[in-house]
């Protein structure tokens, strides 16, 4: 990677990690790159990150040698696709699973069987064709968050991808993670704490994307799974697929209340969704009164999180969505 590309990657990583602090026009720019990689901003970002650099193209995902072979991709939110793959393999010796994850600037480094740089995913025909050939060797495919698996190969049309997999005799299903199917309009009706109560450009964009995803799910009529039970409000016909936590990795030998200070930590991965704006003022008052030590665990690599979680007495997680996810389960573990 050239010095220019290294600098571009660092800048883009910082923007993604801190996007909640950026002005709206910069967030719209980031969204345009993610949602329209073939547009002007997307093409510039791909070139900056070296989309066609042969050294950045990973090997295609290897299919296990088991009778049943499950492929999961492409988002790996909170490392869950990798953990689901391991859980499937532990459940049956005749079942093998692999996950593919698109690597975004500013990512947290979650474990994955195959990691693909976003520029390669978006624009490398060599990778797209080799990954499609590899996926044809699997028996089942699980689409995360209604995202295409092969970048622009099928013009980012999940329906066309599904048709190609159908022709190869592969069984396909969907797995919804959260904001991809959680309707802002319906969520506001369910709870006054909804993060969508304040109308914004981001809320409008989310509603449009949710509507499109729900329409896709209805049109394709495939099995659907959801990662948290609250999503059954939006997809009542779906099946709950619980999040998976590697409990021993999160075990801490530190006794609670063992430090001089009472340590309270909060993980504002998506501050507006988690209710950070309510948490911070209350905790700051307790800090000023000497009651607690408050730590915001922001932009920490996944490999370092067990230490930070284990060094706290209390973890504050979700206060607006009406459910809890991976972070709370990791803290309880």
mmCIF file with all atom_site columns, N, CA and C in Angstrom, residues 98-169:
data_model
loop_
_atom_site.group_PDB
_atom_site.id
_atom_site.type_symbol
_atom_site.label_atom_id
_atom_site.label_alt_id
_atom_site.label_comp_id
_atom_site.label_asym_id
_atom_site.label_entity_id
_atom_site.label_seq_id
_atom_site.pdbx_PDB_ins_code
_atom_site.Cartn_x
_atom_site.Cartn_y
_atom_site.Cartn_z
_atom_site.occupancy
_atom_site.B_iso_or_equiv
_atom_site.pdbx_formal_charge
_atom_site.auth_seq_id
_atom_site.auth_comp_id
_atom_site.auth_asym_id
_atom_site.auth_atom_id
_atom_site.pdbx_PDB_model_num
ATOM 1   N N  . UNK A 1 98  ? -18.686 -21.356 7.177   1.00 0.00 ? 98  UNK A N  1
ATOM 2   C CA . UNK A 1 98  ? -17.700 -20.306 6.972   1.00 0.00 ? 98  UNK A CA 1
ATOM 3   C C  . UNK A 1 98  ? -18.431 -18.963 6.885   1.00 0.00 ? 98  UNK A C  1
ATOM 4   N N  . UNK A 1 99  ? -17.724 -17.904 7.312   1.00 0.00 ? 99  UNK A N  1
ATOM 5   C CA . UNK A 1 99  ? -18.301 -16.569 7.129   1.00 0.00 ? 99  UNK A CA 1
ATOM 6   C C  . UNK A 1 99  ? -17.356 -15.682 6.348   1.00 0.00 ? 99  UNK A C  1
ATOM 7   N N  . UNK A 1 100 ? -17.941 -14.792 5.556   1.00 0.00 ? 100 UNK A N  1
ATOM 8   C CA . UNK A 1 100 ? -17.195 -13.791 4.811   1.00 0.00 ? 100 UNK A CA 1
ATOM 9   C C  . UNK A 1 100 ? -17.624 -12.420 5.300   1.00 0.00 ? 100 UNK A C  1
ATOM 10  N N  . UNK A 1 101 ? -16.653 -11.545 5.581   1.00 0.00 ? 101 UNK A N  1
ATOM 11  C CA . UNK A 1 101 ? -16.961 -10.217 6.098   1.00 0.00 ? 101 UNK A CA 1
ATOM 12  C C  . UNK A 1 101 ? -16.244 -9.158  5.279   1.00 0.00 ? 101 UNK A C  1
ATOM 13  N N  . UNK A 1 102 ? -16.982 -8.111  4.921   1.00 0.00 ? 102 UNK A N  1
ATOM 14  C CA . UNK A 1 102 ? -16.389 -6.976  4.225   1.00 0.00 ? 102 UNK A CA 1
ATOM 15  C C  . UNK A 1 102 ? -15.704 -6.078  5.254   1.00 0.00 ? 102 UNK A C  1
ATOM 16  N N  . UNK A 1 103 ? -14.448 -5.765  5.022   1.00 0.00 ? 103 UNK A N  1
ATOM 17  C CA . UNK A 1 103 ? -13.666 -4.951  5.943   1.00 0.00 ? 103 UNK A CA 1
ATOM 18  C C  . UNK A 1 103 ? -13.805 -3.475  5.588   1.00 0.00 ? 103 UNK A C  1
ATOM 19  N N  . UNK A 1 104 ? -14.372 -2.700  6.520   1.00 0.00 ? 104 UNK A N  1
ATOM 20  C CA . UNK A 1 104 ? -14.568 -1.276  6.319   1.00 0.00 ? 104 UNK A CA 1
ATOM 21  C C  . UNK A 1 104 ? -13.492 -0.475  7.034   1.00 0.00 ? 104 UNK A C  1
ATOM 22  N N  . UNK A 1 105 ? -13.129 0.699   6.507   1.00 0.00 ? 105 UNK A N  1
ATOM 23  C CA . UNK A 1 105 ? -12.217 1.563   7.257   1.00 0.00 ? 105 UNK A CA 1
ATOM 24  C C  . UNK A 1 105 ? -12.806 1.873   8.630   1.00 0.00 ? 105 UNK A C  1
ATOM 25  N N  . UNK A 1 106 ? -11.968 1.858   9.651   1.00 0.00 ? 106 UNK A N  1
ATOM 26  C CA . UNK A 1 106 ? -12.457 2.133   11.001  1.00 0.00 ? 106 UNK A CA 1
ATOM 27  C C  . UNK A 1 106 ? -13.109 0.956   11.669  1.00 0.00 ? 106 UNK A C  1
ATOM 28  N N  . UNK A 1 107 ? -12.972 -0.236  11.072  1.00 0.00 ? 107 UNK A N  1
ATOM 29  C CA . UNK A 1 107 ? -13.571 -1.424  11.668  1.00 0.00 ? 107 UNK A CA 1
ATOM 30  C C  . UNK A 1 107 ? -12.901 -1.814  12.970  1.00 0.00 ? 107 UNK A C  1
ATOM 31  N N  . UNK A 1 108 ? -13.511 -2.769  13.683  1.00 0.00 ? 108 UNK A N  1
ATOM 32  C CA . UNK A 1 108 ? -13.033 -3.134  15.009  1.00 0.00 ? 108 UNK A CA 1
ATOM 33  C C  . UNK A 1 108 ? -12.209 -4.416  15.020  1.00 0.00 ? 108 UNK A C  1
ATOM 34  N N  . UNK A 1 109 ? -11.989 -5.013  13.847  1.00 0.00 ? 109 UNK A N  1
ATOM 35  C CA . UNK A 1 109 ? -11.134 -6.188  13.780  1.00 0.00 ? 109 UNK A CA 1
ATOM 36  C C  . UNK A 1 109 ? -11.760 -7.452  14.313  1.00 0.00 ? 109 UNK A C  1
ATOM 37  N N  . UNK A 1 110 ? -13.060 -7.648  14.078  1.00 0.00 ? 110 UNK A N  1
ATOM 38  C CA . UNK A 1 110 ? -13.703 -8.879  14.519  1.00 0.00 ? 110 UNK A CA 1
ATOM 39  C C  . UNK A 1 110 ? -13.165 -10.068 13.731  1.00 0.00 ? 110 UNK A C  1
ATOM 40  N N  . UNK A 1 111 ? -13.098 -11.223 14.374  1.00 0.00 ? 111 UNK A N  1
ATOM 41  C CA . UNK A 1 111 ? -12.627 -12.433 13.716  1.00 0.00 ? 111 UNK A CA 1
ATOM 42  C C  . UNK A 1 111 ? -13.577 -12.820 12.587  1.00 0.00 ? 111 UNK A C  1
ATOM 43  N N  . UNK A 1 112 ? -13.032 -13.337 11.497  1.00 0.00 ? 112 UNK A N  1
ATOM 44  C CA . UNK A 1 112 ? -13.828 -13.798 10.359  1.00 0.00 ? 112 UNK A CA 1
ATOM 45  C C  . UNK A 1 112 ? -13.037 -14.864 9.618   1.00 0.00 ? 112 UNK A C  1
ATOM 46  N N  . UNK A 1 113 ? -13.749 -15.791 8.974   1.00 0.00 ? 113 UNK A N  1
ATOM 47  C CA . UNK A 1 113 ? -13.070 -16.803 8.178   1.00 0.00 ? 113 UNK A CA 1
ATOM 48  C C  . UNK A 1 113 ? -12.436 -16.189 6.933   1.00 0.00 ? 113 UNK A C  1
ATOM 49  N N  . UNK A 1 114 ? -13.144 -15.268 6.287   1.00 0.00 ? 114 UNK A N  1
ATOM 50  C CA . UNK A 1 114 ? -12.624 -14.548 5.130   1.00 0.00 ? 114 UNK A CA 1
ATOM 51  C C  . UNK A 1 114 ? -12.905 -13.069 5.326   1.00 0.00 ? 114 UNK A C  1
ATOM 52  N N  . UNK A 1 115 ? -11.876 -12.239 5.236   1.00 0.00 ? 115 UNK A N  1
ATOM 53  C CA . UNK A 1 115 ? -12.031 -10.791 5.339   1.00 0.00 ? 115 UNK A CA 1
ATOM 54  C C  . UNK A 1 115 ? -11.684 -10.171 3.994   1.00 0.00 ? 115 UNK A C  1
ATOM 55  N N  . UNK A 1 116 ? -12.601 -9.352  3.473   1.00 0.00 ? 116 UNK A N  1
ATOM 56  C CA . UNK A 1 116 ? -12.433 -8.763  2.136   1.00 0.00 ? 116 UNK A CA 1
ATOM 57  C C  . UNK A 1 116 ? -12.424 -7.247  2.252   1.00 0.00 ? 116 UNK A C  1
ATOM 58  N N  . UNK A 1 117 ? -11.359 -6.571  1.840   1.00 0.00 ? 117 UNK A N  1
ATOM 59  C CA . UNK A 1 117 ? -11.368 -5.103  1.857   1.00 0.00 ? 117 UNK A CA 1
ATOM 60  C C  . UNK A 1 117 ? -12.543 -4.568  1.051   1.00 0.00 ? 117 UNK A C  1
ATOM 61  N N  . UNK A 1 118 ? -13.183 -3.513  1.538   1.00 0.00 ? 118 UNK A N  1
ATOM 62  C CA . UNK A 1 118 ? -14.395 -3.009  0.897   1.00 0.00 ? 118 UNK A CA 1
ATOM 63  C C  . UNK A 1 118 ? -14.143 -2.604  -0.547  1.00 0.00 ? 118 UNK A C  1
ATOM 64  N N  . UNK A 1 119 ? -12.970 -2.071  -0.848  1.00 0.00 ? 119 UNK A N  1
ATOM 65  C CA . UNK A 1 119 ? -12.673 -1.670  -2.219  1.00 0.00 ? 119 UNK A CA 1
ATOM 66  C C  . UNK A 1 119 ? -12.626 -2.880  -3.147  1.00 0.00 ? 119 UNK A C  1
ATOM 67  N N  . UNK A 1 120 ? -12.090 -3.998  -2.651  1.00 0.00 ? 120 UNK A N  1
ATOM 68  C CA . UNK A 1 120 ? -12.052 -5.231  -3.438  1.00 0.00 ? 120 UNK A CA 1
ATOM 69  C C  . UNK A 1 120 ? -13.461 -5.764  -3.634  1.00 0.00 ? 120 UNK A C  1
ATOM 70  N N  . UNK A 1 121 ? -14.214 -5.831  -2.557  1.00 0.00 ? 121 UNK A N  1
ATOM 71  C CA . UNK A 1 121 ? -15.611 -6.285  -2.607  1.00 0.00 ? 121 UNK A CA 1
ATOM 72  C C  . UNK A 1 121 ? -16.415 -5.484  -3.630  1.00 0.00 ? 121 UNK A C  1
ATOM 73  N N  . UNK A 1 122 ? -16.230 -4.179  -3.636  1.00 0.00 ? 122 UNK A N  1
ATOM 74  C CA . UNK A 1 122 ? -17.018 -3.315  -4.515  1.00 0.00 ? 122 UNK A CA 1
ATOM 75  C C  . UNK A 1 122 ? -16.653 -3.442  -5.982  1.00 0.00 ? 122 UNK A C  1
ATOM 76  N N  . UNK A 1 123 ? -15.360 -3.620  -6.301  1.00 0.00 ? 123 UNK A N  1
ATOM 77  C CA . UNK A 1 123 ? -14.958 -3.388  -7.683  1.00 0.00 ? 123 UNK A CA 1
ATOM 78  C C  . UNK A 1 123 ? -14.088 -4.455  -8.316  1.00 0.00 ? 123 UNK A C  1
ATOM 79  N N  . UNK A 1 124 ? -13.572 -5.416  -7.563  1.00 0.00 ? 124 UNK A N  1
ATOM 80  C CA . UNK A 1 124 ? -12.673 -6.404  -8.153  1.00 0.00 ? 124 UNK A CA 1
ATOM 81  C C  . UNK A 1 124 ? -13.451 -7.556  -8.773  1.00 0.00 ? 124 UNK A C  1
ATOM 82  N N  . UNK A 1 125 ? -13.503 -7.594  -10.102 1.00 0.00 ? 125 UNK A N  1
ATOM 83  C CA . UNK A 1 125 ? -14.180 -8.688  -10.783 1.00 0.00 ? 125 UNK A CA 1
ATOM 84  C C  . UNK A 1 125 ? -13.486 -10.026 -10.503 1.00 0.00 ? 125 UNK A C  1
ATOM 85  N N  . UNK A 1 126 ? -12.159 -10.001 -10.356 1.00 0.00 ? 126 UNK A N  1
ATOM 86  C CA . UNK A 1 126 ? -11.437 -11.242 -10.082 1.00 0.00 ? 126 UNK A CA 1
ATOM 87  C C  . UNK A 1 126 ? -11.917 -11.860 -8.769  1.00 0.00 ? 126 UNK A C  1
ATOM 88  N N  . UNK A 1 127 ? -12.001 -11.030 -7.703  1.00 0.00 ? 127 UNK A N  1
ATOM 89  C CA . UNK A 1 127 ? -12.473 -11.570 -6.430  1.00 0.00 ? 127 UNK A CA 1
ATOM 90  C C  . UNK A 1 127 ? -13.936 -11.978 -6.512  1.00 0.00 ? 127 UNK A C  1
ATOM 91  N N  . UNK A 1 128 ? -14.772 -11.147 -7.124  1.00 0.00 ? 128 UNK A N  1
ATOM 92  C CA . UNK A 1 128 ? -16.205 -11.441 -7.184  1.00 0.00 ? 128 UNK A CA 1
ATOM 93  C C  . UNK A 1 128 ? -16.475 -12.778 -7.868  1.00 0.00 ? 128 UNK A C  1
ATOM 94  N N  . UNK A 1 129 ? -15.818 -13.042 -9.001  1.00 0.00 ? 129 UNK A N  1
ATOM 95  C CA . UNK A 1 129 ? -16.035 -14.306 -9.710  1.00 0.00 ? 129 UNK A CA 1
ATOM 96  C C  . UNK A 1 129 ? -15.482 -15.489 -8.923  1.00 0.00 ? 129 UNK A C  1
ATOM 97  N N  . UNK A 1 130 ? -14.305 -15.317 -8.305  1.00 0.00 ? 130 UNK A N  1
ATOM 98  C CA . UNK A 1 130 ? -13.728 -16.439 -7.554  1.00 0.00 ? 130 UNK A CA 1
ATOM 99  C C  . UNK A 1 130 ? -14.563 -16.754 -6.319  1.00 0.00 ? 130 UNK A C  1
ATOM 100 N N  . UNK A 1 131 ? -15.119 -15.703 -5.658  1.00 0.00 ? 131 UNK A N  1
ATOM 101 C CA . UNK A 1 131 ? -15.953 -15.957 -4.481  1.00 0.00 ? 131 UNK A CA 1
ATOM 102 C C  . UNK A 1 131 ? -17.268 -16.620 -4.887  1.00 0.00 ? 131 UNK A C  1
ATOM 103 N N  . UNK A 1 132 ? -17.848 -16.212 -6.015  1.00 0.00 ? 132 UNK A N  1
ATOM 104 C CA . UNK A 1 132 ? -19.071 -16.857 -6.491  1.00 0.00 ? 132 UNK A CA 1
ATOM 105 C C  . UNK A 1 132 ? -18.813 -18.337 -6.780  1.00 0.00 ? 132 UNK A C  1
ATOM 106 N N  . UNK A 1 133 ? -17.688 -18.636 -7.427  1.00 0.00 ? 133 UNK A N  1
ATOM 107 C CA . UNK A 1 133 ? -17.348 -20.041 -7.691  1.00 0.00 ? 133 UNK A CA 1
ATOM 108 C C  . UNK A 1 133 ? -17.203 -20.810 -6.387  1.00 0.00 ? 133 UNK A C  1
ATOM 109 N N  . UNK A 1 134 ? -16.616 -20.167 -5.368  1.00 0.00 ? 134 UNK A N  1
ATOM 110 C CA . UNK A 1 134 ? -16.436 -20.828 -4.072  1.00 0.00 ? 134 UNK A CA 1
ATOM 111 C C  . UNK A 1 134 ? -17.778 -21.076 -3.392  1.00 0.00 ? 134 UNK A C  1
ATOM 112 N N  . UNK A 1 135 ? -18.680 -20.093 -3.451  1.00 0.00 ? 135 UNK A N  1
ATOM 113 C CA . UNK A 1 135 ? -19.978 -20.225 -2.796  1.00 0.00 ? 135 UNK A CA 1
ATOM 114 C C  . UNK A 1 135 ? -20.813 -21.323 -3.442  1.00 0.00 ? 135 UNK A C  1
ATOM 115 N N  . UNK A 1 136 ? -20.617 -21.566 -4.701  1.00 0.00 ? 136 UNK A N  1
ATOM 116 C CA . UNK A 1 136 ? -21.350 -22.641 -5.396  1.00 0.00 ? 136 UNK A CA 1
ATOM 117 C C  . UNK A 1 136 ? -21.019 -24.017 -4.826  1.00 0.00 ? 136 UNK A C  1
ATOM 118 N N  . UNK A 1 137 ? -19.959 -24.111 -4.023  1.00 0.00 ? 137 UNK A N  1
ATOM 119 C CA . UNK A 1 137 ? -19.592 -25.383 -3.407  1.00 0.00 ? 137 UNK A CA 1
ATOM 120 C C  . UNK A 1 137 ? -20.273 -25.588 -2.054  1.00 0.00 ? 137 UNK A C  1
ATOM 121 N N  . UNK A 1 138 ? -21.017 -24.586 -1.588  1.00 0.00 ? 138 UNK A N  1
ATOM 122 C CA . UNK A 1 138 ? -21.750 -24.694 -0.327  1.00 0.00 ? 138 UNK A CA 1
ATOM 123 C C  . UNK A 1 138 ? -23.163 -25.214 -0.602  1.00 0.00 ? 138 UNK A C  1
ATOM 124 N N  . UNK A 1 139 ? -23.819 -25.714 0.438   1.00 0.00 ? 139 UNK A N  1
ATOM 125 C CA . UNK A 1 139 ? -25.192 -26.203 0.294   1.00 0.00 ? 139 UNK A CA 1
ATOM 126 C C  . UNK A 1 139 ? -26.219 -25.168 0.759   1.00 0.00 ? 139 UNK A C  1
ATOM 127 N N  . UNK A 1 140 ? -25.813 -24.271 1.674   1.00 0.00 ? 140 UNK A N  1
ATOM 128 C CA . UNK A 1 140 ? -26.721 -23.271 2.230   1.00 0.00 ? 140 UNK A CA 1
ATOM 129 C C  . UNK A 1 140 ? -26.015 -21.917 2.328   1.00 0.00 ? 140 UNK A C  1
ATOM 130 N N  . UNK A 1 141 ? -26.776 -20.855 2.099   1.00 0.00 ? 141 UNK A N  1
ATOM 131 C CA . UNK A 1 141 ? -26.246 -19.499 2.206   1.00 0.00 ? 141 UNK A CA 1
ATOM 132 C C  . UNK A 1 141 ? -27.164 -18.672 3.081   1.00 0.00 ? 141 UNK A C  1
ATOM 133 N N  . UNK A 1 142 ? -26.585 -17.925 4.009   1.00 0.00 ? 142 UNK A N  1
ATOM 134 C CA . UNK A 1 142 ? -27.331 -17.053 4.909   1.00 0.00 ? 142 UNK A CA 1
ATOM 135 C C  . UNK A 1 142 ? -26.912 -15.607 4.647   1.00 0.00 ? 142 UNK A C  1
ATOM 136 N N  . UNK A 1 143 ? -27.848 -14.815 4.130   1.00 0.00 ? 143 UNK A N  1
ATOM 137 C CA . UNK A 1 143 ? -27.602 -13.407 3.816   1.00 0.00 ? 143 UNK A CA 1
ATOM 138 C C  . UNK A 1 143 ? -27.805 -12.558 5.066   1.00 0.00 ? 143 UNK A C  1
ATOM 139 N N  . UNK A 1 144 ? -26.777 -11.816 5.462   1.00 0.00 ? 144 UNK A N  1
ATOM 140 C CA . UNK A 1 144 ? -26.905 -10.902 6.593   1.00 0.00 ? 144 UNK A CA 1
ATOM 141 C C  . UNK A 1 144 ? -27.363 -9.522  6.121   1.00 0.00 ? 144 UNK A C  1
ATOM 142 N N  . UNK A 1 145 ? -28.351 -8.975  6.830   1.00 0.00 ? 145 UNK A N  1
ATOM 143 C CA . UNK A 1 145 ? -28.785 -7.585  6.646   1.00 0.00 ? 145 UNK A CA 1
ATOM 144 C C  . UNK A 1 145 ? -29.172 -7.260  5.212   1.00 0.00 ? 145 UNK A C  1
ATOM 145 N N  . UNK A 1 146 ? -29.596 -8.273  4.457   1.00 0.00 ? 146 UNK A N  1
ATOM 146 C CA . UNK A 1 146 ? -30.099 -8.082  3.098   1.00 0.00 ? 146 UNK A CA 1
ATOM 147 C C  . UNK A 1 146 ? -29.060 -7.439  2.174   1.00 0.00 ? 146 UNK A C  1
ATOM 148 N N  . UNK A 1 147 ? -27.787 -7.667  2.453   1.00 0.00 ? 147 UNK A N  1
ATOM 149 C CA . UNK A 1 147 ? -26.698 -7.081  1.658   1.00 0.00 ? 147 UNK A CA 1
ATOM 150 C C  . UNK A 1 147 ? -26.230 -8.076  0.592   1.00 0.00 ? 147 UNK A C  1
ATOM 151 N N  . UNK A 1 148 ? -25.821 -7.599  -0.584  1.00 0.00 ? 148 UNK A N  1
ATOM 152 C CA . UNK A 1 148 ? -25.296 -8.501  -1.615  1.00 0.00 ? 148 UNK A CA 1
ATOM 153 C C  . UNK A 1 148 ? -23.974 -9.124  -1.178  1.00 0.00 ? 148 UNK A C  1
ATOM 154 N N  . UNK A 1 149 ? -23.731 -10.334 -1.645  1.00 0.00 ? 149 UNK A N  1
ATOM 155 C CA . UNK A 1 149 ? -22.510 -11.047 -1.278  1.00 0.00 ? 149 UNK A CA 1
ATOM 156 C C  . UNK A 1 149 ? -21.347 -10.755 -2.210  1.00 0.00 ? 149 UNK A C  1
ATOM 157 N N  . UNK A 1 150 ? -21.646 -10.358 -3.445  1.00 0.00 ? 150 UNK A N  1
ATOM 158 C CA . UNK A 1 150 ? -20.602 -10.296 -4.466  1.00 0.00 ? 150 UNK A CA 1
ATOM 159 C C  . UNK A 1 150 ? -20.403 -8.891  -5.023  1.00 0.00 ? 150 UNK A C  1
ATOM 160 N N  . UNK A 1 151 ? -20.559 -7.887  -4.172  1.00 0.00 ? 151 UNK A N  1
ATOM 161 C CA . UNK A 1 151 ? -20.316 -6.515  -4.597  1.00 0.00 ? 151 UNK A CA 1
ATOM 162 C C  . UNK A 1 151 ? -21.165 -6.119  -5.790  1.00 0.00 ? 151 UNK A C  1
ATOM 163 N N  . UNK A 1 152 ? -20.516 -5.626  -6.842  1.00 0.00 ? 152 UNK A N  1
ATOM 164 C CA . UNK A 1 152 ? -21.230 -5.120  -8.017  1.00 0.00 ? 152 UNK A CA 1
ATOM 165 C C  . UNK A 1 152 ? -21.425 -6.166  -9.102  1.00 0.00 ? 152 UNK A C  1
ATOM 166 N N  . UNK A 1 153 ? -21.079 -7.424  -8.823  1.00 0.00 ? 153 UNK A N  1
ATOM 167 C CA . UNK A 1 153 ? -21.122 -8.458  -9.867  1.00 0.00 ? 153 UNK A CA 1
ATOM 168 C C  . UNK A 1 153 ? -22.507 -8.597  -10.478 1.00 0.00 ? 153 UNK A C  1
ATOM 169 N N  . UNK A 1 154 ? -23.553 -8.530  -9.655  1.00 0.00 ? 154 UNK A N  1
ATOM 170 C CA . UNK A 1 154 ? -24.937 -8.608  -10.127 1.00 0.00 ? 154 UNK A CA 1
ATOM 171 C C  . UNK A 1 154 ? -25.630 -7.252  -9.971  1.00 0.00 ? 154 UNK A C  1
ATOM 172 N N  . UNK A 1 155 ? -24.858 -6.174  -10.158 1.00 0.00 ? 155 UNK A N  1
ATOM 173 C CA . UNK A 1 155 ? -25.373 -4.804  -9.992  1.00 0.00 ? 155 UNK A CA 1
ATOM 174 C C  . UNK A 1 155 ? -25.964 -4.590  -8.602  1.00 0.00 ? 155 UNK A C  1
ATOM 175 N N  . UNK A 1 156 ? -25.409 -5.265  -7.597  1.00 0.00 ? 156 UNK A N  1
ATOM 176 C CA . UNK A 1 156 ? -25.823 -5.161  -6.197  1.00 0.00 ? 156 UNK A CA 1
ATOM 177 C C  . UNK A 1 156 ? -27.288 -5.548  -6.005  1.00 0.00 ? 156 UNK A C  1
ATOM 178 N N  . UNK A 1 157 ? -27.786 -6.391  -6.871  1.00 0.00 ? 157 UNK A N  1
ATOM 179 C CA . UNK A 1 157 ? -29.173 -6.843  -6.829  1.00 0.00 ? 157 UNK A CA 1
ATOM 180 C C  . UNK A 1 157 ? -29.220 -8.201  -6.135  1.00 0.00 ? 157 UNK A C  1
ATOM 181 N N  . UNK A 1 158 ? -29.689 -8.228  -4.879  1.00 0.00 ? 158 UNK A N  1
ATOM 182 C CA . UNK A 1 158 ? -29.734 -9.475  -4.119  1.00 0.00 ? 158 UNK A CA 1
ATOM 183 C C  . UNK A 1 158 ? -30.647 -10.488 -4.796  1.00 0.00 ? 158 UNK A C  1
ATOM 184 N N  . UNK A 1 159 ? -31.735 -10.031 -5.430  1.00 0.00 ? 159 UNK A N  1
ATOM 185 C CA . UNK A 1 159 ? -32.631 -10.943 -6.132  1.00 0.00 ? 159 UNK A CA 1
ATOM 186 C C  . UNK A 1 159 ? -31.922 -11.704 -7.236  1.00 0.00 ? 159 UNK A C  1
ATOM 187 N N  . UNK A 1 160 ? -31.065 -11.025 -7.986  1.00 0.00 ? 160 UNK A N  1
ATOM 188 C CA . UNK A 1 160 ? -30.316 -11.695 -9.054  1.00 0.00 ? 160 UNK A CA 1
ATOM 189 C C  . UNK A 1 160 ? -29.296 -12.675 -8.472  1.00 0.00 ? 160 UNK A C  1
ATOM 190 N N  . UNK A 1 161 ? -28.678 -12.300 -7.352  1.00 0.00 ? 161 UNK A N  1
ATOM 191 C CA . UNK A 1 161 ? -27.763 -13.237 -6.704  1.00 0.00 ? 161 UNK A CA 1
ATOM 192 C C  . UNK A 1 161 ? -28.495 -14.503 -6.275  1.00 0.00 ? 161 UNK A C  1
ATOM 193 N N  . UNK A 1 162 ? -29.666 -14.310 -5.670  1.00 0.00 ? 162 UNK A N  1
ATOM 194 C CA . UNK A 1 162 ? -30.439 -15.464 -5.214  1.00 0.00 ? 162 UNK A CA 1
ATOM 195 C C  . UNK A 1 162 ? -30.809 -16.379 -6.384  1.00 0.00 ? 162 UNK A C  1
ATOM 196 N N  . UNK A 1 163 ? -31.160 -15.796 -7.514  1.00 0.00 ? 163 UNK A N  1
ATOM 197 C CA . UNK A 1 163 ? -31.494 -16.604 -8.682  1.00 0.00 ? 163 UNK A CA 1
ATOM 198 C C  . UNK A 1 163 ? -30.293 -17.440 -9.126  1.00 0.00 ? 163 UNK A C  1
ATOM 199 N N  . UNK A 1 164 ? -29.098 -16.839 -9.085  1.00 0.00 ? 164 UNK A N  1
ATOM 200 C CA . UNK A 1 164 ? -27.892 -17.583 -9.462  1.00 0.00 ? 164 UNK A CA 1
ATOM 201 C C  . UNK A 1 164 ? -27.624 -18.726 -8.489  1.00 0.00 ? 164 UNK A C  1
ATOM 202 N N  . UNK A 1 165 ? -27.847 -18.474 -7.203  1.00 0.00 ? 165 UNK A N  1
ATOM 203 C CA . UNK A 1 165 ? -27.649 -19.533 -6.212  1.00 0.00 ? 165 UNK A CA 1
ATOM 204 C C  . UNK A 1 165 ? -28.712 -20.621 -6.352  1.00 0.00 ? 165 UNK A C  1
ATOM 205 N N  . UNK A 1 166 ? -29.944 -20.213 -6.657  1.00 0.00 ? 166 UNK A N  1
ATOM 206 C CA . UNK A 1 166 ? -31.012 -21.194 -6.897  1.00 0.00 ? 166 UNK A CA 1
ATOM 207 C C  . UNK A 1 166 ? -30.628 -22.128 -8.043  1.00 0.00 ? 166 UNK A C  1
ATOM 208 N N  . UNK A 1 167 ? -30.087 -21.549 -9.102  1.00 0.00 ? 167 UNK A N  1
ATOM 209 C CA . UNK A 1 167 ? -29.697 -22.347 -10.272 1.00 0.00 ? 167 UNK A CA 1
ATOM 210 C C  . UNK A 1 167 ? -28.591 -23.338 -9.934  1.00 0.00 ? 167 UNK A C  1
ATOM 211 N N  . UNK A 1 168 ? -27.808 -23.017 -8.888  1.00 0.00 ? 168 UNK A N  1
ATOM 212 C CA . UNK A 1 168 ? -26.732 -23.917 -8.463  1.00 0.00 ? 168 UNK A CA 1
ATOM 213 C C  . UNK A 1 168 ? -27.224 -24.927 -7.422  1.00 0.00 ? 168 UNK A C  1
ATOM 214 N N  . UNK A 1 169 ? -28.530 -24.895 -7.107  1.00 0.00 ? 169 UNK A N  1
ATOM 215 C CA . UNK A 1 169 ? -29.100 -25.842 -6.159  1.00 0.00 ? 169 UNK A CA 1
ATOM 216 C C  . UNK A 1 169 ? -28.798 -25.525 -4.708  1.00 0.00 ? 169 UNK A C  1
#
